[in-house]
PDB file of C-alpha atoms in Angstrom:
ATOM      1  CA  UNK A   1      67.413  19.512 223.789  1.00  0.00           C
ATOM      2  CA  UNK A   2      71.638  20.202 224.246  1.00  0.00           C
ATOM      3  CA  UNK A   3      71.636  23.597 224.031  1.00  0.00           C
ATOM      4  CA  UNK A   4      75.512  25.775 223.032  1.00  0.00           C
ATOM      5  CA  UNK A   5      76.934  28.374 225.027  1.00  0.00           C
ATOM      6  CA  UNK A   6      79.670  30.779 224.312  1.00  0.00           C
ATOM      7  CA  UNK A   7      81.148  33.493 225.755  1.00  0.00           C
ATOM      8  CA  UNK A   8      82.825  36.304 222.943  1.00  0.00           C
ATOM      9  CA  UNK A   9      84.973  38.112 225.407  1.00  0.00           C
ATOM     10  CA  UNK A  10      86.985  34.573 226.366  1.00  0.00           C
ATOM     11  CA  UNK A  11      86.330  32.735 223.493  1.00  0.00           C
ATOM     12  CA  UNK A  12      84.216  29.118 224.808  1.00  0.00           C
ATOM     13  CA  UNK A  13      82.971  27.769 223.688  1.00  0.00           C
ATOM     14  CA  UNK A  14      80.187  24.816 225.870  1.00  0.00           C
ATOM     15  CA  UNK A  15      78.017  22.283 226.332  1.00  0.00           C
ATOM     16  CA  UNK A  16      74.760  21.952 227.854  1.00  0.00           C
ATOM     17  CA  UNK A  17      71.528  19.983 227.950  1.00  0.00           C
ATOM     18  CA  UNK A  18      68.871  22.059 228.020  1.00  0.00           C
ATOM     19  CA  UNK A  19      69.096  26.097 226.340  1.00  0.00           C
ATOM     20  CA  UNK A  20      67.520  26.489 230.520  1.00  0.00           C
ATOM     21  CA  UNK A  21      70.939  25.095 232.124  1.00  0.00           C
ATOM     22  CA  UNK A  22      73.661  26.454 229.318  1.00  0.00           C
ATOM     23  CA  UNK A  23      70.861  30.346 230.477  1.00  0.00           C
ATOM     24  CA  UNK A  24      72.075  30.109 234.370  1.00  0.00           C
ATOM     25  CA  UNK A  25      75.792  29.509 233.999  1.00  0.00           C
ATOM     26  CA  UNK A  26      77.308  33.479 233.719  1.00  0.00           C
ATOM     27  CA  UNK A  27      76.360  36.983 232.265  1.00  0.00           C
ATOM     28  CA  UNK A  28      77.149  37.732 228.318  1.00  0.00           C
ATOM     29  CA  UNK A  29      76.716  33.703 227.609  1.00  0.00           C
ATOM     30  CA  UNK A  30      75.440  33.780 223.445  1.00  0.00           C
ATOM     31  CA  UNK A  31      72.949  30.729 223.977  1.00  0.00           C
ATOM     32  CA  UNK A  32      71.483  28.360 220.955  1.00  0.00           C
ATOM     33  CA  UNK A  33      70.424  25.376 219.525  1.00  0.00           C
ATOM     34  CA  UNK A  34      71.766  25.885 215.484  1.00  0.00           C
ATOM     35  CA  UNK A  35      73.116  26.963 213.681  1.00  0.00           C
ATOM     36  CA  UNK A  36      70.878  30.066 212.046  1.00  0.00           C
ATOM     37  CA  UNK A  37      70.407  31.301 216.451  1.00  0.00           C
ATOM     38  CA  UNK A  38      73.774  31.794 216.257  1.00  0.00           C
ATOM     39  CA  UNK A  39      73.586  33.167 213.082  1.00  0.00           C
ATOM     40  CA  UNK A  40      70.852  35.920 213.997  1.00  0.00           C
ATOM     41  CA  UNK A  41      72.053  36.473 217.708  1.00  0.00           C
ATOM     42  CA  UNK A  42      72.826  40.814 217.746  1.00  0.00           C
ATOM     43  CA  UNK A  43      76.507  39.302 219.949  1.00  0.00           C
ATOM     44  CA  UNK A  44      77.372  37.285 217.295  1.00  0.00           C
ATOM     45  CA  UNK A  45      80.380  39.401 214.103  1.00  0.00           C
ATOM     46  CA  UNK A  46      82.745  37.583 212.188  1.00  0.00           C
ATOM     47  CA  UNK A  47      85.357  38.126 214.175  1.00  0.00           C
ATOM     48  CA  UNK A  48      84.080  36.835 217.015  1.00  0.00           C
ATOM     49  CA  UNK A  49      82.919  33.834 215.066  1.00  0.00           C
ATOM     50  CA  UNK A  50      86.079  33.547 213.652  1.00  0.00           C
ATOM     51  CA  UNK A  51      88.085  33.790 217.288  1.00  0.00           C
ATOM     52  CA  UNK A  52      86.094  30.969 218.719  1.00  0.00           C
ATOM     53  CA  UNK A  53      86.607  28.582 216.127  1.00  0.00           C
ATOM     54  CA  UNK A  54      89.919  28.658 215.761  1.00  0.00           C
ATOM     55  CA  UNK A  55      90.094  28.135 219.677  1.00  0.00           C
ATOM     56  CA  UNK A  56      89.051  24.608 219.150  1.00  0.00           C
ATOM     57  CA  UNK A  57      89.746  23.558 215.397  1.00  0.00           C
ATOM     58  CA  UNK A  58      91.668  21.224 216.885  1.00  0.00           C
ATOM     59  CA  UNK A  59      88.308  19.492 217.879  1.00  0.00           C
ATOM     60  CA  UNK A  60      87.029  19.348 214.942  1.00  0.00           C
ATOM     61  CA  UNK A  61      90.701  18.213 212.942  1.00  0.00           C
ATOM     62  CA  UNK A  62      90.649  21.832 211.323  1.00  0.00           C
ATOM     63  CA  UNK A  63      93.490  24.620 210.646  1.00  0.00           C
ATOM     64  CA  UNK A  64      93.073  28.170 212.181  1.00  0.00           C
ATOM     65  CA  UNK A  65      90.774  30.370 209.749  1.00  0.00           C
ATOM     66  CA  UNK A  66      91.291  34.546 208.905  1.00  0.00           C
ATOM     67  CA  UNK A  67      87.966  34.836 208.016  1.00  0.00           C
ATOM     68  CA  UNK A  68      84.608  33.984 206.853  1.00  0.00           C
ATOM     69  CA  UNK A  69      83.531  34.386 203.812  1.00  0.00           C
ATOM     70  CA  UNK A  70      79.755  35.439 205.900  1.00  0.00           C
ATOM     71  CA  UNK A  71      78.279  35.603 209.696  1.00  0.00           C
ATOM     72  CA  UNK A  72      76.151  31.581 208.643  1.00  0.00           C
ATOM     73  CA  UNK A  73      79.439  29.987 207.047  1.00  0.00           C
ATOM     74  CA  UNK A  74      81.513  30.949 210.412  1.00  0.00           C
ATOM     75  CA  UNK A  75      77.728  29.352 213.203  1.00  0.00           C
ATOM     76  CA  UNK A  76      78.198  26.728 210.614  1.00  0.00           C
ATOM     77  CA  UNK A  77      81.654  26.030 211.564  1.00  0.00           C
ATOM     78  CA  UNK A  78      81.200  26.378 214.634  1.00  0.00           C
ATOM     79  CA  UNK A  79      78.052  25.210 215.341  1.00  0.00           C
ATOM     80  CA  UNK A  80      80.246  21.522 214.020  1.00  0.00           C
ATOM     81  CA  UNK A  81      82.570  22.207 216.569  1.00  0.00           C
ATOM     82  CA  UNK A  82      80.135  21.980 219.206  1.00  0.00           C
ATOM     83  CA  UNK A  83      78.320  19.363 218.643  1.00  0.00           C
ATOM     84  CA  UNK A  84      82.268  17.678 218.606  1.00  0.00           C
ATOM     85  CA  UNK A  85      81.884  18.721 222.613  1.00  0.00           C
ATOM     86  CA  UNK A  86      80.785  16.678 226.229  1.00  0.00           C
ATOM     87  CA  UNK A  87      77.674  18.039 227.512  1.00  0.00           C
ATOM     88  CA  UNK A  88      77.927  19.498 230.826  1.00  0.00           C
ATOM     89  CA  UNK A  89      76.519  18.325 233.794  1.00  0.00           C
ATOM     90  CA  UNK A  90      75.821  20.898 236.485  1.00  0.00           C
ATOM     91  CA  UNK A  91      74.172  21.508 239.903  1.00  0.00           C
ATOM     92  CA  UNK A  92      71.246  23.631 238.454  1.00  0.00           C
ATOM     93  CA  UNK A  93      69.698  20.806 236.632  1.00  0.00           C
ATOM     94  CA  UNK A  94      67.115  20.139 239.174  1.00  0.00           C
ATOM     95  CA  UNK A  95      66.154  24.330 239.459  1.00  0.00           C
ATOM     96  CA  UNK A  96      65.724  23.873 235.513  1.00  0.00           C
ATOM     97  CA  UNK A  97      63.933  20.920 235.008  1.00  0.00           C
ATOM     98  CA  UNK A  98      65.889  18.555 233.418  1.00  0.00           C
ATOM     99  CA  UNK A  99      66.910  16.513 236.838  1.00  0.00           C
ATOM    100  CA  UNK A 100      65.154  16.042 240.594  1.00  0.00           C
ATOM    101  CA  UNK A 101      67.019  16.924 243.171  1.00  0.00           C
ATOM    102  CA  UNK A 102      68.376  12.895 244.418  1.00  0.00           C
ATOM    103  CA  UNK A 103      71.187  11.043 246.113  1.00  0.00           C
ATOM    104  CA  UNK A 104      72.294  11.454 243.094  1.00  0.00           C
ATOM    105  CA  UNK A 105      72.496  15.336 243.233  1.00  0.00           C
ATOM    106  CA  UNK A 106      73.036  15.608 247.011  1.00  0.00           C
ATOM    107  CA  UNK A 107      75.126  14.033 249.129  1.00  0.00           C
ATOM    108  CA  UNK A 108      74.793  10.154 250.034  1.00  0.00           C
ATOM    109  CA  UNK A 109      73.055   8.890 253.140  1.00  0.00           C
ATOM    110  CA  UNK A 110      75.122   6.018 252.871  1.00  0.00           C
ATOM    111  CA  UNK A 111      78.380   8.460 253.985  1.00  0.00           C
ATOM    112  CA  UNK A 112      77.732   8.862 257.142  1.00  0.00           C
ATOM    113  CA  UNK A 113      77.945   6.921 259.656  1.00  0.00           C
ATOM    114  CA  UNK A 114      75.329   8.255 262.271  1.00  0.00           C
ATOM    115  CA  UNK A 115      72.632   7.754 261.694  1.00  0.00           C
ATOM    116  CA  UNK A 116      70.839  11.161 262.942  1.00  0.00           C
ATOM    117  CA  UNK A 117      72.511  12.591 260.122  1.00  0.00           C
ATOM    118  CA  UNK A 118      71.626  10.188 257.206  1.00  0.00           C
ATOM    119  CA  UNK A 119      67.904  10.847 258.492  1.00  0.00           C
ATOM    120  CA  UNK A 120      68.587  14.137 258.613  1.00  0.00           C
ATOM    121  CA  UNK A 121      69.674  14.105 254.537  1.00  0.00           C
ATOM    122  CA  UNK A 122      67.343  10.971 253.254  1.00  0.00           C
ATOM    123  CA  UNK A 123      64.523  13.647 254.599  1.00  0.00           C
ATOM    124  CA  UNK A 124      65.564  16.933 253.241  1.00  0.00           C
ATOM    125  CA  UNK A 125      65.767  14.861 249.483  1.00  0.00           C
ATOM    126  CA  UNK A 126      62.608  13.277 249.886  1.00  0.00           C
ATOM    127  CA  UNK A 127      61.485  16.896 250.255  1.00  0.00           C
ATOM    128  CA  UNK A 128      63.297  18.058 247.847  1.00  0.00           C
ATOM    129  CA  UNK A 129      61.141  15.949 245.065  1.00  0.00           C
ATOM    130  CA  UNK A 130      58.095  16.482 246.665  1.00  0.00           C
ATOM    131  CA  UNK A 131      55.823  17.927 244.094  1.00  0.00           C
ATOM    132  CA  UNK A 132      55.040  21.765 245.436  1.00  0.00           C
ATOM    133  CA  UNK A 133      51.352  22.352 245.844  1.00  0.00           C
ATOM    134  CA  UNK A 134      50.723  26.809 243.741  1.00  0.00           C
ATOM    135  CA  UNK A 135      49.002  28.379 246.286  1.00  0.00           C
ATOM    136  CA  UNK A 136      46.620  31.329 245.163  1.00  0.00           C
ATOM    137  CA  UNK A 137      46.831  33.281 241.230  1.00  0.00           C
ATOM    138  CA  UNK A 138      49.880  35.483 241.265  1.00  0.00           C
ATOM    139  CA  UNK A 139      49.070  39.136 239.828  1.00  0.00           C
ATOM    140  CA  UNK A 140      51.595  38.464 237.042  1.00  0.00           C
ATOM    141  CA  UNK A 141      49.052  35.535 235.589  1.00  0.00           C
ATOM    142  CA  UNK A 142      47.949  37.207 231.738  1.00  0.00           C
ATOM    143  CA  UNK A 143      51.089  39.315 231.914  1.00  0.00           C
ATOM    144  CA  UNK A 144      53.365  39.849 229.146  1.00  0.00           C
ATOM    145  CA  UNK A 145      57.750  41.206 230.858  1.00  0.00           C
ATOM    146  CA  UNK A 146      60.879  43.080 229.232  1.00  0.00           C
ATOM    147  CA  UNK A 147      64.497  43.492 230.717  1.00  0.00           C
ATOM    148  CA  UNK A 148      65.868  46.523 230.668  1.00  0.00           C
ATOM    149  CA  UNK A 149      68.973  46.136 231.217  1.00  0.00           C
ATOM    150  CA  UNK A 150      71.710  43.544 228.720  1.00  0.00           C
ATOM    151  CA  UNK A 151      73.828  42.616 231.433  1.00  0.00           C
ATOM    152  CA  UNK A 152      72.603  40.262 234.666  1.00  0.00           C
ATOM    153  CA  UNK A 153      72.513  41.834 237.641  1.00  0.00           C
ATOM    154  CA  UNK A 154      71.949  39.107 240.240  1.00  0.00           C
ATOM    155  CA  UNK A 155      74.643  37.441 242.252  1.00  0.00           C
ATOM    156  CA  UNK A 156      76.171  34.512 239.216  1.00  0.00           C
ATOM    157  CA  UNK A 157      74.858  31.003 240.178  1.00  0.00           C
ATOM    158  CA  UNK A 158      71.980  31.615 242.312  1.00  0.00           C
ATOM    159  CA  UNK A 159      68.123  31.131 241.821  1.00  0.00           C
ATOM    160  CA  UNK A 160      67.441  35.277 241.103  1.00  0.00           C
ATOM    161  CA  UNK A 161      70.632  34.670 238.641  1.00  0.00           C
ATOM    162  CA  UNK A 162      69.088  32.374 236.921  1.00  0.00           C
ATOM    163  CA  UNK A 163      65.722  34.287 236.383  1.00  0.00           C
ATOM    164  CA  UNK A 164      66.865  37.282 235.264  1.00  0.00           C
ATOM    165  CA  UNK A 165      68.627  35.641 232.520  1.00  0.00           C
ATOM    166  CA  UNK A 166      65.386  34.603 231.497  1.00  0.00           C
ATOM    167  CA  UNK A 167      64.283  37.828 230.270  1.00  0.00           C
ATOM    168  CA  UNK A 168      67.584  38.876 229.294  1.00  0.00           C
ATOM    169  CA  UNK A 169      68.441  35.679 227.290  1.00  0.00           C
ATOM    170  CA  UNK A 170      64.512  35.964 225.646  1.00  0.00           C
ATOM    171  CA  UNK A 171      65.227  39.108 223.926  1.00  0.00           C
ATOM    172  CA  UNK A 172      61.332  39.492 223.633  1.00  0.00           C
ATOM    173  CA  UNK A 173      58.348  39.727 225.798  1.00  0.00           C
ATOM    174  CA  UNK A 174      57.980  36.885 228.149  1.00  0.00           C
ATOM    175  CA  UNK A 175      54.705  35.548 228.748  1.00  0.00           C
ATOM    176  CA  UNK A 176      54.403  35.080 232.930  1.00  0.00           C
ATOM    177  CA  UNK A 177      53.667  31.750 232.436  1.00  0.00           C
ATOM    178  CA  UNK A 178      56.476  31.000 229.574  1.00  0.00           C
ATOM    179  CA  UNK A 179      59.073  32.500 232.756  1.00  0.00           C
ATOM    180  CA  UNK A 180      57.606  30.780 235.282  1.00  0.00           C
ATOM    181  CA  UNK A 181      58.058  27.921 233.656  1.00  0.00           C
ATOM    182  CA  UNK A 182      61.525  28.163 232.874  1.00  0.00           C
ATOM    183  CA  UNK A 183      62.539  28.225 236.323  1.00  0.00           C
ATOM    184  CA  UNK A 184      61.492  32.016 237.300  1.00  0.00           C
ATOM    185  CA  UNK A 185      60.503  33.096 240.244  1.00  0.00           C
ATOM    186  CA  UNK A 186      57.690  35.385 241.284  1.00  0.00           C
ATOM    187  CA  UNK A 187      59.453  36.836 243.966  1.00  0.00           C
ATOM    188  CA  UNK A 188      63.039  37.473 242.025  1.00  0.00           C
ATOM    189  CA  UNK A 189      60.319  39.250 239.042  1.00  0.00           C
ATOM    190  CA  UNK A 190      58.304  41.195 241.432  1.00  0.00           C
ATOM    191  CA  UNK A 191      61.876  42.290 243.264  1.00  0.00           C
ATOM    192  CA  UNK A 192      63.500  42.788 239.556  1.00  0.00           C
ATOM    193  CA  UNK A 193      60.639  45.551 238.918  1.00  0.00           C
ATOM    194  CA  UNK A 194      60.902  47.691 241.916  1.00  0.00           C
ATOM    195  CA  UNK A 195      64.493  47.813 241.255  1.00  0.00           C
ATOM    196  CA  UNK A 196      63.708  48.708 237.006  1.00  0.00           C
ATOM    197  CA  UNK A 197      65.466  46.177 235.748  1.00  0.00           C
ATOM    198  CA  UNK A 198      62.040  44.741 234.562  1.00  0.00           C
ATOM    199  CA  UNK A 199      58.879  46.208 232.568  1.00  0.00           C
ATOM    200  CA  UNK A 200      55.674  44.840 232.028  1.00  0.00           C
ATOM    201  CA  UNK A 201      53.926  45.615 227.955  1.00  0.00           C
ATOM    202  CA  UNK A 202      50.932  45.483 226.759  1.00  0.00           C
ATOM    203  CA  UNK A 203      50.576  43.690 223.759  1.00  0.00           C
TER     204      UNK A 203
END
């Protein structure tokens, strides 16, 4: 399902192939898949909705507005704008389960004249697509975790940034299994807990 991301600081609106991809794209983004979800987000304000809408009003041949009667009305108008945007493809889609890492997402071997270089690239492509075997049971299985920070402290466009973003954007406790399913990693969770950014919560 397509997902959309708003940056209220820049009044920008972007479309992505899924929520997981949208959540990996930066700090402070409001990610949503429906007008209702956008309206209910704690970071959504009437002023913010108006500013974003006016920045893209031309996309739906609409004039700018001074205000909306309420947030729900504004969210519906912004949703219409969002649906008119082209979907962005990102290099992180293969990490989030949307695409496998194939010759289309890496440099194609045929671009090399040297046989050794071609063979090396082909090995990396096959390795990336090979399913990983699961190791021993994690100490986190069956537990839930919640973010203690609002801003993602990890370096943008990294695996760790995406992992931390899963918990921040959820806004509620996330099970370890759901965290892993969305592209999180045990090592990153362990690191963020040790740094006091994430804590385990009881049922």
